[in-house]
Amino acid sequence: MDSSRLPVLIEVKNLHKWFGDLHAVDDVNLSISQGKVVVIIGPSGSGKSTLLRCMNYLETPTSGEVWFMGEKLTTDQKDLNRHRAEIGMVFQSFNLYAHLTVMENITLAQRVVKKTNKKEADAIAMEQLHKVGIADKADKLPSQISGGQQQRAAIARALAMTPKLMLFDEPTSALDPEMIKEVLDVMLLLAKEGITMAIVTHEMGFANAAADEVIFMDYGRIVERNTPEDLFNNPQSDRTRLFLSQILQK
Amino acid sequence: MALQNPATATSKVALKELTKQRLRTRLASFPWWLAAIGLIIATTLYLIAKSPSFNEAFSTIRAGIGVTLTITLISYSISLIIGLVTGLGRVSKNIGSQNIATFYVETMRGIPMLVSIFFIALVLVPGAVDLVGQLGTKLSGLGLTGIGNMLAAANNRAVSMSLRAIIALSITYGAYSAEIFRAGFQSVPVGQMEAARSQGLSHGQAMRHVILPQAIRNVLPAIGNDFIAMLKDSSLVSVLAVRDVTQIARLYAGHSFRFPEAYTTLSVMYLTMTLMLSMVVKLIEKRISPNGQ
């Protein structure tokens, strides 16, 4: 593997997250090099979303460290905001700002956080909307477009901040089946462009096509990690095998 | 002799039945209550025009409309600001502001409005004014004569009952609108805040640009209804001898013994004002709902 030669973008060290008595993330170590696509799979409740949300401190880890671009994340709000501006996040339920048009959704953070002027922010927004293929929806409210379009708008919103890293938290789980492909196609495009991504998903076909590494999690722990070919075709652990057989039978 | 076609006969019967049904639903959906209120208002207007005693009652009480509306408008505006700030405190993560806000809201909600108006106007305001006065005297003693003398001049006589009424209504209603705002903030899904924070917006920026606009849109109807409620509750300030419509009607009825004239006119006045306002609120509600959802 040549990943050792690429700079590490984000590194998770001995991460633990407790919710009351629930050990959601149990001693996870993980590093993602620049340009790599890492897909995290596992049964629901296995802690994969929590792990992802710890990567931008949307969830504060109970213990352990997250290093992003050589700096350790802390709860210092100023530092956190600065780092978060460089980490794009896409949510399962889109979370587009409901009171703003698609265009305004994409320009808000640019203008408020980066202080970009309106003209430039609009131009960047339009560029991203073209990329995700919904430039004609720029003036629509989120409630006026389909789920797939909303999720693509949310991706454009994250991309407009020119993030170093993109986090996807089950981006297609809330979508109707016929809309899943349009979102996955956009994500595939981003993977080809070399954007560093961490993706929690149940879409095994996508993982197979886009991932450099697939991580299988269960009970808050990383059970197995490998290239998609090896993990899907030759799983080493029984739990991975069981999970894959359950999911592929569907 | 042509026999009547039985099919036509039955369809005629069916048609009649259908027309009857339609009439019935139309009668059922007609706002009879509104017609009744309209009739009451019209009758009163007629009496005011034709009966000298009603006319006298009306022209006397009318003088208080300005006071009622002014007190309502000013108190309402202040109470909205208090409510917004307190509502923010209620949902704040800061334990101090959360407790202060909750203390204020629960205290106000636990006291009848009539009593809280007495308390604020006759205990709290004078107490605060005395405190300011003492502070002024102390500051003067310390050599800060400029600001000291200014504060020492604070005098309870200078605080009119109308001003006290406004303060009392604002503080009381501030607690009520705080609860509306709190509900508004909580009606915005957590994902909105998370999305904003994930983009690098600070908590304050996210509040201002993402949460607040949505929360306010959600509570607009409730806030409109609050205004109507305040218009009615402003009648309570008559106990402070503020010359609003209620106070003037009381005085008029007291010395003329024309109770029916005074209180019918007064009731119809409030009814007309609240009815018009609730129509405005409904209009606003209609205008914001198609985009809001």
PDB file of C-alpha atoms in Angstrom, chain A residues 85 105-110 114 116 121 124-126 128-129 153-163 166, chain B residues 199:
ATOM      1  CA  ALA A  85     -15.045  24.839   8.690  1.00  0.00           C
ATOM      2  CA  ASN A 105     -28.150  27.163   2.387  1.00  0.00           C
ATOM      3  CA  ILE A 106     -24.899  26.923   0.502  1.00  0.00           C
ATOM      4  CA  THR A 107     -23.795  30.513   0.991  1.00  0.00           C
ATOM      5  CA  LEU A 108     -24.638  30.932   4.697  1.00  0.00           C
ATOM      6  CA  ALA A 109     -21.514  29.389   6.216  1.00  0.00           C
ATOM      7  CA  GLN A 110     -19.285  30.873   3.528  1.00  0.00           C
ATOM      8  CA  LYS A 114     -15.379  32.677   5.992  1.00  0.00           C
ATOM      9  CA  THR A 116     -16.810  35.617   1.709  1.00  0.00           C
ATOM     10  CA  ALA A 121     -20.218  32.957  -2.358  1.00  0.00           C
ATOM     11  CA  ILE A 124     -19.066  29.072  -5.520  1.00  0.00           C
ATOM     12  CA  ALA A 125     -22.566  27.872  -4.665  1.00  0.00           C
ATOM     13  CA  MET A 126     -23.591  27.758  -8.318  1.00  0.00           C
ATOM     14  CA  GLN A 128     -21.210  23.221  -6.520  1.00  0.00           C
ATOM     15  CA  LEU A 129     -24.857  23.020  -7.546  1.00  0.00           C
ATOM     16  CA  ALA A 153     -27.884  20.161  -1.941  1.00  0.00           C
ATOM     17  CA  ALA A 154     -26.497  19.217   1.471  1.00  0.00           C
ATOM     18  CA  ILE A 155     -23.403  17.767  -0.204  1.00  0.00           C
ATOM     19  CA  ALA A 156     -23.016  20.980  -2.218  1.00  0.00           C
ATOM     20  CA  ARG A 157     -23.377  22.963   1.005  1.00  0.00           C
ATOM     21  CA  ALA A 158     -20.516  21.035   2.589  1.00  0.00           C
ATOM     22  CA  LEU A 159     -18.351  21.221  -0.538  1.00  0.00           C
ATOM     23  CA  ALA A 160     -18.765  24.982  -0.818  1.00  0.00           C
ATOM     24  CA  MET A 161     -16.536  25.386   2.229  1.00  0.00           C
ATOM     25  CA  THR A 162     -13.750  23.578   0.290  1.00  0.00           C
ATOM     26  CA  PRO A 163     -13.322  21.042   3.086  1.00  0.00           C
ATOM     27  CA  MET A 166     -15.895  15.006   4.158  1.00  0.00           C
TER      28      MET A 166
ATOM     29  CA  GLN B 199     -19.977  24.075   9.211  1.00  0.00           C
TER      30      GLN B 199
END
